[in-house]
CSV table of C-alpha atoms and ligand atoms in Angstrom, one decimal:
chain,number,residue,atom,x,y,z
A,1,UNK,CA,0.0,0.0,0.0
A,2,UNK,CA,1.2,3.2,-1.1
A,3,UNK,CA,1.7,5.7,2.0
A,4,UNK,CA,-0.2,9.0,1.3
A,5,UNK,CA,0.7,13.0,2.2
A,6,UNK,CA,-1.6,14.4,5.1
A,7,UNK,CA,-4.1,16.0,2.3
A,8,UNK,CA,-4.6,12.2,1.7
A,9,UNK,CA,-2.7,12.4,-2.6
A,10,UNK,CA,-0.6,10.5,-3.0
A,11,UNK,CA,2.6,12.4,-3.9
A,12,UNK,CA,4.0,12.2,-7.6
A,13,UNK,CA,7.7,10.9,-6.3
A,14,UNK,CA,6.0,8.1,-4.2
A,15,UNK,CA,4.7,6.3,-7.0
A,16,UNK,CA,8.1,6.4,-9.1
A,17,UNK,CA,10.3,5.7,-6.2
A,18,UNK,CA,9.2,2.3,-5.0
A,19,UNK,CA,10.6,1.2,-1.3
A,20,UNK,CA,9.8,-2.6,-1.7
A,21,UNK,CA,11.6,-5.1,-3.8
A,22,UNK,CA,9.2,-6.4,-6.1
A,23,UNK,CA,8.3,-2.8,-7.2
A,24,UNK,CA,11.8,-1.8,-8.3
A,25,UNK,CA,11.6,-4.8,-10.4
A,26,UNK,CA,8.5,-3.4,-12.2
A,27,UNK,CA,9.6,0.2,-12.4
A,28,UNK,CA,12.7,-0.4,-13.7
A,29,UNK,CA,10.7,-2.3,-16.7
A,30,UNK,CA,8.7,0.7,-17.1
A,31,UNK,CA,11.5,2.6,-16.8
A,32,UNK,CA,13.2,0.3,-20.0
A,33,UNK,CA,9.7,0.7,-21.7
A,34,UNK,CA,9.6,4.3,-21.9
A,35,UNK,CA,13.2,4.7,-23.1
A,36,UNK,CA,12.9,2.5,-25.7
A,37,UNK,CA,10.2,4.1,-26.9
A,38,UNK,CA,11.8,7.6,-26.4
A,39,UNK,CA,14.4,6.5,-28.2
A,40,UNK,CA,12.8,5.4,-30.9
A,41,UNK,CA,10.6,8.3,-31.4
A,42,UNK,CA,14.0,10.0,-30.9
A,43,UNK,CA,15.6,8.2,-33.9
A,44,UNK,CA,12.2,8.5,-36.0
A,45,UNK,CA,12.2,12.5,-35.4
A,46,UNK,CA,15.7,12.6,-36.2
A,47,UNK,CA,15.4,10.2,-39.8
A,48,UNK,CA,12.5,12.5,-40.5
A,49,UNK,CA,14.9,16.1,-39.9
A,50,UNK,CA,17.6,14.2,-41.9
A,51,UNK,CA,15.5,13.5,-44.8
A,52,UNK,CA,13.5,17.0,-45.1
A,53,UNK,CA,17.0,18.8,-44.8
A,54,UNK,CA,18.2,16.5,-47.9
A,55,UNK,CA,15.3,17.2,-50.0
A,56,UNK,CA,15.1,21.0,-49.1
A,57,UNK,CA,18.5,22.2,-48.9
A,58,UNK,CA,20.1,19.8,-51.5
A,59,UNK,CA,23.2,21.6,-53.1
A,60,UNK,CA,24.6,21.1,-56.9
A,61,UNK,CA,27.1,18.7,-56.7
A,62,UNK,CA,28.6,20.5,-59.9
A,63,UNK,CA,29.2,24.0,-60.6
A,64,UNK,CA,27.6,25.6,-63.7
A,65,UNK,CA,31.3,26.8,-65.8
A,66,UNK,CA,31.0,29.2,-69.3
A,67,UNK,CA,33.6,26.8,-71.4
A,68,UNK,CA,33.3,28.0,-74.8
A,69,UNK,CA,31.3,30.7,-77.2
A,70,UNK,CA,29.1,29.1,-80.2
A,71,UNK,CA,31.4,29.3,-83.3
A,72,UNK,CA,34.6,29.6,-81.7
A,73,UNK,CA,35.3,26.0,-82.2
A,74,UNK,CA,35.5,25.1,-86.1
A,75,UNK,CA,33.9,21.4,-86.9
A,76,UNK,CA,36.7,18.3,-86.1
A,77,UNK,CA,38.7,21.2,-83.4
A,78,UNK,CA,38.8,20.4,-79.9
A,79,UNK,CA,39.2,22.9,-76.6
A,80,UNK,CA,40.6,22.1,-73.5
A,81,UNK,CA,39.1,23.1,-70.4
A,82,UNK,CA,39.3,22.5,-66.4
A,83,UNK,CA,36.1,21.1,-64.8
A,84,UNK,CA,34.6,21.0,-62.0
A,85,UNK,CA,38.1,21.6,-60.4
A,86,UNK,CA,41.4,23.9,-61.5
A,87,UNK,CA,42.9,20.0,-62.0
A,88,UNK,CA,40.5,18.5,-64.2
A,89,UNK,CA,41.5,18.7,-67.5
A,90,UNK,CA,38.8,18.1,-70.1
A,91,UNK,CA,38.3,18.6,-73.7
A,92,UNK,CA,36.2,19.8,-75.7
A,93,UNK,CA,35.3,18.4,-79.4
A,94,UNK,CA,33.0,19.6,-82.0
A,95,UNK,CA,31.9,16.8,-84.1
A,96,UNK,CA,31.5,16.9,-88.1
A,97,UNK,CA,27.9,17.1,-87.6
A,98,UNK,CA,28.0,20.9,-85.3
A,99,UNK,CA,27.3,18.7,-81.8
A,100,UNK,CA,29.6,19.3,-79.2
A,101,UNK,CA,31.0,16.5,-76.5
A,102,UNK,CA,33.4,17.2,-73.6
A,103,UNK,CA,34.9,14.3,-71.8
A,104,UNK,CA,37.8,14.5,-68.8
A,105,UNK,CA,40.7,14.2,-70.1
A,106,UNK,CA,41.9,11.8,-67.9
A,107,UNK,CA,42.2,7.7,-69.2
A,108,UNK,CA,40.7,5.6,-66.9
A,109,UNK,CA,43.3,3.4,-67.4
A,110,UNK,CA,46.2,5.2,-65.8
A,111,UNK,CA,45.3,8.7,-66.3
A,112,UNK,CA,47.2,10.0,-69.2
A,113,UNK,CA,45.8,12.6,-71.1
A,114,UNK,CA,43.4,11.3,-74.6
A,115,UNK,CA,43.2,13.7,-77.4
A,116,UNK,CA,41.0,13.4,-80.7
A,117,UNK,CA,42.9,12.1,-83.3
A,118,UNK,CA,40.4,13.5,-86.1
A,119,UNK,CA,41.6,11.3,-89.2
A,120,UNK,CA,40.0,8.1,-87.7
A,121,UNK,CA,37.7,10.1,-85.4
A,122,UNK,CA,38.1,8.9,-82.2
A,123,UNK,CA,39.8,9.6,-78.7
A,124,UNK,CA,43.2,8.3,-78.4
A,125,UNK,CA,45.3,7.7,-75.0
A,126,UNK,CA,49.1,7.7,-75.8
A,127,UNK,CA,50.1,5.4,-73.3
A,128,UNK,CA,48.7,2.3,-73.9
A,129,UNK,CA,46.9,2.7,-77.0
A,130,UNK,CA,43.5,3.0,-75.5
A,131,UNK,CA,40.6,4.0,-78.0
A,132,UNK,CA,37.7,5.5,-77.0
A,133,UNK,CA,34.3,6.5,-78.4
A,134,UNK,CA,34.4,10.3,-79.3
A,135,UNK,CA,30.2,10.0,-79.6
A,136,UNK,CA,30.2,8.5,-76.5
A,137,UNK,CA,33.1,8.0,-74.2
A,138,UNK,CA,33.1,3.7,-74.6
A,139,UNK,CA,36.2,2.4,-74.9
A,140,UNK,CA,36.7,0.5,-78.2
A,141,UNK,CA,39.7,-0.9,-77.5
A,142,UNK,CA,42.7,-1.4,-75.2
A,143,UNK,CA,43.4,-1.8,-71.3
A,144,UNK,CA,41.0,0.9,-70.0
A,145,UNK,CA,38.2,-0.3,-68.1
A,146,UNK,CA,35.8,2.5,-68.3
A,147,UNK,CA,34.4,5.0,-70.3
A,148,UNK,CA,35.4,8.3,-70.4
A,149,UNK,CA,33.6,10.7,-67.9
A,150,UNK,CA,31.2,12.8,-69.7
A,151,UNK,CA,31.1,16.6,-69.5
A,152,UNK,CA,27.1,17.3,-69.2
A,153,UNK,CA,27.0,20.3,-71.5
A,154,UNK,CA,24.0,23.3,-72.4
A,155,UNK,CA,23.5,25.9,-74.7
A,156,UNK,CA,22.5,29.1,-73.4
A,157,UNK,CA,22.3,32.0,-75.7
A,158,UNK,CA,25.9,31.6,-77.4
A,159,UNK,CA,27.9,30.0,-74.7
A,160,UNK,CA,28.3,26.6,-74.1
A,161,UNK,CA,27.9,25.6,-69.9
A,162,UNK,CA,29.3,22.9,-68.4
A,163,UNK,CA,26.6,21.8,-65.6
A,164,UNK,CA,28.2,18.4,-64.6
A,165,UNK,CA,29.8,15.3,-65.0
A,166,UNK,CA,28.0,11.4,-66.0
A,167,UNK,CA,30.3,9.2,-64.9
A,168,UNK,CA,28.8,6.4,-67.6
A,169,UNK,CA,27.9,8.2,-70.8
A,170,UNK,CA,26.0,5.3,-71.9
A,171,UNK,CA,23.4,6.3,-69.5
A,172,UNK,CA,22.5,9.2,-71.0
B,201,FES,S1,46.8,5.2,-69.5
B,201,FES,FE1,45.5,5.2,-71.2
B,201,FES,S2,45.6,3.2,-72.0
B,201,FES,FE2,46.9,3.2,-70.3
């Protein structure tokens, strides 16, 4: 039997401090109880902040870089350009048909520099004779193991904007 305060309530502390044995046994469970479910309604809360911070506050991964003017490049010339960083070469090639492409520069092999070699129209790596697509980055032949990264590129007005890299052009 619980003892009770002269105004005959029973006082708040009473009921969660137990002086008998086989009470503290059963508070501490209720005690377990609520912090597991604090805890998970802790965790939930906390998911829930994660998730509305990723879809509200979501940054570009890629910044949005001016790397040429329509007309500067003539059909079958390349550019080279640094994206997203000041040591990530890329180039730039205007195929025969007016489209542009822009790939890093980099073989995926061991990361020596590819350039267009325009008479078989293609991207050539020095090194180890890789050969990749210049339409789409695939390798056609030789050791590397991976396409070419893909420069994303836009048109707006007459400059040409980098916005990003694919890492497997054959998704796009
Ligand atoms: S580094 Fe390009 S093929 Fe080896």
């Amino acid at each position: 039997m619980k003892p009770s305060d002269p105004s005959g309530h029973d006082s708040l502390w009473r009921e969660e401090v137990s002086f008998r044995t086989a009470d503290e046994q059963y508070v501490a469970r209720r005690q377990f109880g609520t912090f597991l479910v604090l805890t998970s309604l802790g965790m939930f809360v906390g998911n829930l902040w994660i998730l509305a911070k990723s879809w509200f506050f979501q940054q570009p991964l890629y910044p949005l870089r001016p790397v040429a003017r329509a007309g500067d490049i003539a059909p079958g010339a390349v550019k080279l350009f640094q994206y997203p960083g000041e040591h990530d070469p890329c180039i730039l090639v205007r195929l025969g048909s007016g489209e542009y492409v822009a790939y890093s520069q980099k073989c995926t092999h061991l990361s020596c520099a590819v350039y267009y070699e325009k008479g078989r129209d293609r991207l050539e790596c020095p090194c180890h004779e890789g050969y990749f697509s210049v339409r789409t980055g695939a390798v056609l032949q030789g050791p590397p193991p991976r396409p070419l990264p893909r420069v994303r590129l836009e048109s707006r007005g007459d400059q040409l904007i980098a916005t990003g890299i694919t890492l497997n052009p054959e998704e796009i």
